[in-house]
Amino acid sequence: MIAPSRAENQTDPSFATTLAHGLDVLAAFRNHPGSLSNAELALHTGLSRPTVSRLTYTLEQLGYLRRDAKGRFVPGLGVLAAAYPVLSSLKVRQLARPLMRDFAAYAGGTVSLAMPFGLDFIYVETLRTTDAAPHVPDVGFVSSLAPTAVGRALLSLFTGDEIDAYVARVKAERPNDLDYVRKRTLPDTELCRERGFAVSLGEWRREIFGVAAPLYRTPTGECLSVNCGVPSFRFSPEQIERECGPRILGLARSIRALVTEA
């Protein structure tokens, strides 16, 4: 499910622009981890310094931001508290953990559950058996749908109209990605529909091979998929296709069965 773009929302008289700007300030920390000053937040959000100053003051008072020892801003515990109801409502997280842990041990990688988040995906659960992998994401990690196996698995659950909306939003917001989406993402999404799993061989990060399978749509229409990011030295591309793909398809089937029985 693709949410309306910012341009579409701004034409809506019910859209609360000030609230959106406050959330933009919080969102800046996704792509720029660590502490940020008002000046840096203004640069990253495109908002004026006075606007950012008012927003950071308010967010700090409410517990969504706090200051570090240097007086710069970092996310506060209010952000985590706000996320708790979302995570606690996803019972699949608890049900799938033992199966995900077994797959992580087999692959030597990180196994995660993901949902769409605009043109990106967000991890709602992640497990690994080692920290030796080149990339060790955690719950809340966000990245693009387009070059990733997990993104293609999620897109395979979209309706035709939702795919059209996704492409239109890529064209409007990330035009440099449009050719890639049309030539690589969409064909691989269709292939995922046919065989039940998707792969991405170093397209997102050269040192990581990804393999993923769609899970299901929730009663509210949200999509879920499971994926594994594997260090590229552990498996050849042929092994990812021949061995890991069918295995993660089996993992997805087992998770769906647990959810159905719960």
PDB file of N, CA, C and O in Angstrom, residues 21 24-29 31-32 35-53 55-56 72-73:
ATOM      1  N   HIS A  21       5.852  18.962   9.100  1.00  0.00           N
ATOM      2  CA  HIS A  21       7.211  19.484   9.232  1.00  0.00           C
ATOM      3  C   HIS A  21       7.897  18.934  10.482  1.00  0.00           C
ATOM      4  O   HIS A  21       9.096  18.626  10.455  1.00  0.00           O
ATOM      5  N   ASP A  24       8.982  15.579   9.660  1.00  0.00           N
ATOM      6  CA  ASP A  24      10.149  15.648   8.773  1.00  0.00           C
ATOM      7  C   ASP A  24      11.437  15.808   9.571  1.00  0.00           C
ATOM      8  O   ASP A  24      12.480  15.243   9.222  1.00  0.00           O
ATOM      9  N   VAL A  25      11.367  16.600  10.639  1.00  0.00           N
ATOM     10  CA  VAL A  25      12.539  16.771  11.497  1.00  0.00           C
ATOM     11  C   VAL A  25      12.945  15.436  12.106  1.00  0.00           C
ATOM     12  O   VAL A  25      14.124  15.059  12.103  1.00  0.00           O
ATOM     13  N   LEU A  26      11.976  14.693  12.625  1.00  0.00           N
ATOM     14  CA  LEU A  26      12.287  13.382  13.190  1.00  0.00           C
ATOM     15  C   LEU A  26      12.814  12.431  12.124  1.00  0.00           C
ATOM     16  O   LEU A  26      13.748  11.651  12.361  1.00  0.00           O
ATOM     17  N   ALA A  27      12.227  12.485  10.922  1.00  0.00           N
ATOM     18  CA  ALA A  27      12.639  11.590   9.842  1.00  0.00           C
ATOM     19  C   ALA A  27      14.060  11.862   9.391  1.00  0.00           C
ATOM     20  O   ALA A  27      14.720  10.968   8.839  1.00  0.00           O
ATOM     21  N   ALA A  28      14.567  13.065   9.610  1.00  0.00           N
ATOM     22  CA  ALA A  28      15.933  13.387   9.190  1.00  0.00           C
ATOM     23  C   ALA A  28      16.957  12.478   9.847  1.00  0.00           C
ATOM     24  O   ALA A  28      18.023  12.214   9.276  1.00  0.00           O
ATOM     25  N   PHE A  29      16.634  11.973  11.027  1.00  0.00           N
ATOM     26  CA  PHE A  29      17.580  11.118  11.741  1.00  0.00           C
ATOM     27  C   PHE A  29      17.677   9.722  11.119  1.00  0.00           C
ATOM     28  O   PHE A  29      18.624   8.987  11.410  1.00  0.00           O
ATOM     29  N   ASN A  31      18.185   9.031   7.907  1.00  0.00           N
ATOM     30  CA  ASN A  31      19.246   9.048   6.901  1.00  0.00           C
ATOM     31  C   ASN A  31      20.530   9.675   7.401  1.00  0.00           C
ATOM     32  O   ASN A  31      21.548   9.641   6.700  1.00  0.00           O
ATOM     33  N   HIS A  32      20.485  10.270   8.597  1.00  0.00           N
ATOM     34  CA  HIS A  32      21.667  10.926   9.141  1.00  0.00           C
ATOM     35  C   HIS A  32      21.794  10.548  10.615  1.00  0.00           C
ATOM     36  O   HIS A  32      21.505  11.365  11.498  1.00  0.00           O
ATOM     37  N   SER A  35      23.950  12.752  16.147  1.00  0.00           N
ATOM     38  CA  SER A  35      23.361  14.009  16.584  1.00  0.00           C
ATOM     39  C   SER A  35      23.344  15.019  15.448  1.00  0.00           C
ATOM     40  O   SER A  35      24.196  14.998  14.560  1.00  0.00           O
ATOM     41  N   LEU A  36      22.342  15.912  15.476  1.00  0.00           N
ATOM     42  CA  LEU A  36      22.198  16.944  14.451  1.00  0.00           C
ATOM     43  C   LEU A  36      21.877  18.276  15.122  1.00  0.00           C
ATOM     44  O   LEU A  36      21.135  18.325  16.100  1.00  0.00           O
ATOM     45  N   SER A  37      22.425  19.337  14.567  1.00  0.00           N
ATOM     46  CA  SER A  37      22.132  20.684  15.054  1.00  0.00           C
ATOM     47  C   SER A  37      20.912  21.242  14.330  1.00  0.00           C
ATOM     48  O   SER A  37      20.441  20.675  13.335  1.00  0.00           O
ATOM     49  N   ASN A  38      20.399  22.363  14.799  1.00  0.00           N
ATOM     50  CA  ASN A  38      19.295  23.024  14.107  1.00  0.00           C
ATOM     51  C   ASN A  38      19.681  23.372  12.670  1.00  0.00           C
ATOM     52  O   ASN A  38      18.869  23.232  11.746  1.00  0.00           O
ATOM     53  N   ALA A  39      20.912  23.838  12.489  1.00  0.00           N
ATOM     54  CA  ALA A  39      21.364  24.203  11.136  1.00  0.00           C
ATOM     55  C   ALA A  39      21.380  22.978  10.228  1.00  0.00           C
ATOM     56  O   ALA A  39      20.974  23.051   9.056  1.00  0.00           O
ATOM     57  N   GLU A  40      21.853  21.857  10.736  1.00  0.00           N
ATOM     58  CA  GLU A  40      21.901  20.636   9.925  1.00  0.00           C
ATOM     59  C   GLU A  40      20.499  20.120   9.636  1.00  0.00           C
ATOM     60  O   GLU A  40      20.216  19.651   8.524  1.00  0.00           O
ATOM     61  N   LEU A  41      19.617  20.213  10.609  1.00  0.00           N
ATOM     62  CA  LEU A  41      18.239  19.790  10.389  1.00  0.00           C
ATOM     63  C   LEU A  41      17.562  20.673   9.354  1.00  0.00           C
ATOM     64  O   LEU A  41      16.781  20.186   8.523  1.00  0.00           O
ATOM     65  N   ALA A  42      17.841  21.967   9.386  1.00  0.00           N
ATOM     66  CA  ALA A  42      17.292  22.861   8.368  1.00  0.00           C
ATOM     67  C   ALA A  42      17.788  22.463   6.980  1.00  0.00           C
ATOM     68  O   ALA A  42      17.020  22.446   6.009  1.00  0.00           O
ATOM     69  N   LEU A  43      19.058  22.113   6.876  1.00  0.00           N
ATOM     70  CA  LEU A  43      19.634  21.703   5.599  1.00  0.00           C
ATOM     71  C   LEU A  43      18.993  20.413   5.098  1.00  0.00           C
ATOM     72  O   LEU A  43      18.643  20.293   3.921  1.00  0.00           O
ATOM     73  N   HIS A  44      18.805  19.445   5.982  1.00  0.00           N
ATOM     74  CA  HIS A  44      18.282  18.139   5.588  1.00  0.00           C
ATOM     75  C   HIS A  44      16.785  18.166   5.289  1.00  0.00           C
ATOM     76  O   HIS A  44      16.295  17.357   4.501  1.00  0.00           O
ATOM     77  N   THR A  45      16.052  19.068   5.919  1.00  0.00           N
ATOM     78  CA  THR A  45      14.599  19.104   5.724  1.00  0.00           C
ATOM     79  C   THR A  45      14.150  20.158   4.723  1.00  0.00           C
ATOM     80  O   THR A  45      13.017  20.103   4.241  1.00  0.00           O
ATOM     81  N   GLY A  46      15.013  21.139   4.443  1.00  0.00           N
ATOM     82  CA  GLY A  46      14.617  22.235   3.564  1.00  0.00           C
ATOM     83  C   GLY A  46      13.777  23.291   4.269  1.00  0.00           C
ATOM     84  O   GLY A  46      13.242  24.198   3.615  1.00  0.00           O
ATOM     85  N   LEU A  47      13.663  23.195   5.575  1.00  0.00           N
ATOM     86  CA  LEU A  47      12.907  24.174   6.356  1.00  0.00           C
ATOM     87  C   LEU A  47      13.828  25.310   6.808  1.00  0.00           C
ATOM     88  O   LEU A  47      15.046  25.155   6.866  1.00  0.00           O
ATOM     89  N   SER A  48      13.248  26.431   7.155  1.00  0.00           N
ATOM     90  CA  SER A  48      14.039  27.564   7.620  1.00  0.00           C
ATOM     91  C   SER A  48      14.573  27.304   9.024  1.00  0.00           C
ATOM     92  O   SER A  48      13.994  26.520   9.790  1.00  0.00           O
ATOM     93  N   ARG A  49      15.657  27.995   9.392  1.00  0.00           N
ATOM     94  CA  ARG A  49      16.232  27.818  10.721  1.00  0.00           C
ATOM     95  C   ARG A  49      15.235  28.187  11.816  1.00  0.00           C
ATOM     96  O   ARG A  49      15.102  27.447  12.803  1.00  0.00           O
ATOM     97  N   PRO A  50      14.519  29.318  11.722  1.00  0.00           N
ATOM     98  CA  PRO A  50      13.553  29.641  12.784  1.00  0.00           C
ATOM     99  C   PRO A  50      12.468  28.576  12.938  1.00  0.00           C
ATOM    100  O   PRO A  50      12.068  28.237  14.056  1.00  0.00           O
ATOM    101  N   THR A  51      11.986  28.032  11.803  1.00  0.00           N
ATOM    102  CA  THR A  51      10.966  26.979  11.866  1.00  0.00           C
ATOM    103  C   THR A  51      11.517  25.749  12.564  1.00  0.00           C
ATOM    104  O   THR A  51      10.869  25.159  13.441  1.00  0.00           O
ATOM    105  N   VAL A  52      12.725  25.360  12.187  1.00  0.00           N
ATOM    106  CA  VAL A  52      13.346  24.180  12.795  1.00  0.00           C
ATOM    107  C   VAL A  52      13.557  24.409  14.290  1.00  0.00           C
ATOM    108  O   VAL A  52      13.326  23.506  15.104  1.00  0.00           O
ATOM    109  N   SER A  53      13.971  25.590  14.676  1.00  0.00           N
ATOM    110  CA  SER A  53      14.197  25.876  16.096  1.00  0.00           C
ATOM    111  C   SER A  53      12.922  25.714  16.912  1.00  0.00           C
ATOM    112  O   SER A  53      12.930  25.164  18.020  1.00  0.00           O
ATOM    113  N   LEU A  55      10.353  23.861  16.076  1.00  0.00           N
ATOM    114  CA  LEU A  55       9.966  22.446  16.058  1.00  0.00           C
ATOM    115  C   LEU A  55      10.827  21.621  17.010  1.00  0.00           C
ATOM    116  O   LEU A  55      10.311  20.766  17.747  1.00  0.00           O
ATOM    117  N   THR A  56      12.132  21.826  16.989  1.00  0.00           N
ATOM    118  CA  THR A  56      12.995  21.045  17.879  1.00  0.00           C
ATOM    119  C   THR A  56      12.716  21.365  19.342  1.00  0.00           C
ATOM    120  O   THR A  56      12.763  20.476  20.196  1.00  0.00           O
ATOM    121  N   ARG A  72      23.558  19.147  20.894  1.00  0.00           N
ATOM    122  CA  ARG A  72      22.968  18.760  19.620  1.00  0.00           C
ATOM    123  C   ARG A  72      21.816  17.790  19.872  1.00  0.00           C
ATOM    124  O   ARG A  72      21.719  17.176  20.934  1.00  0.00           O
ATOM    125  N   PHE A  73      20.963  17.636  18.879  1.00  0.00           N
ATOM    126  CA  PHE A  73      19.754  16.840  19.069  1.00  0.00           C
ATOM    127  C   PHE A  73      19.945  15.392  18.640  1.00  0.00           C
ATOM    128  O   PHE A  73      20.606  15.098  17.634  1.00  0.00           O
TER     129      PHE A  73
END
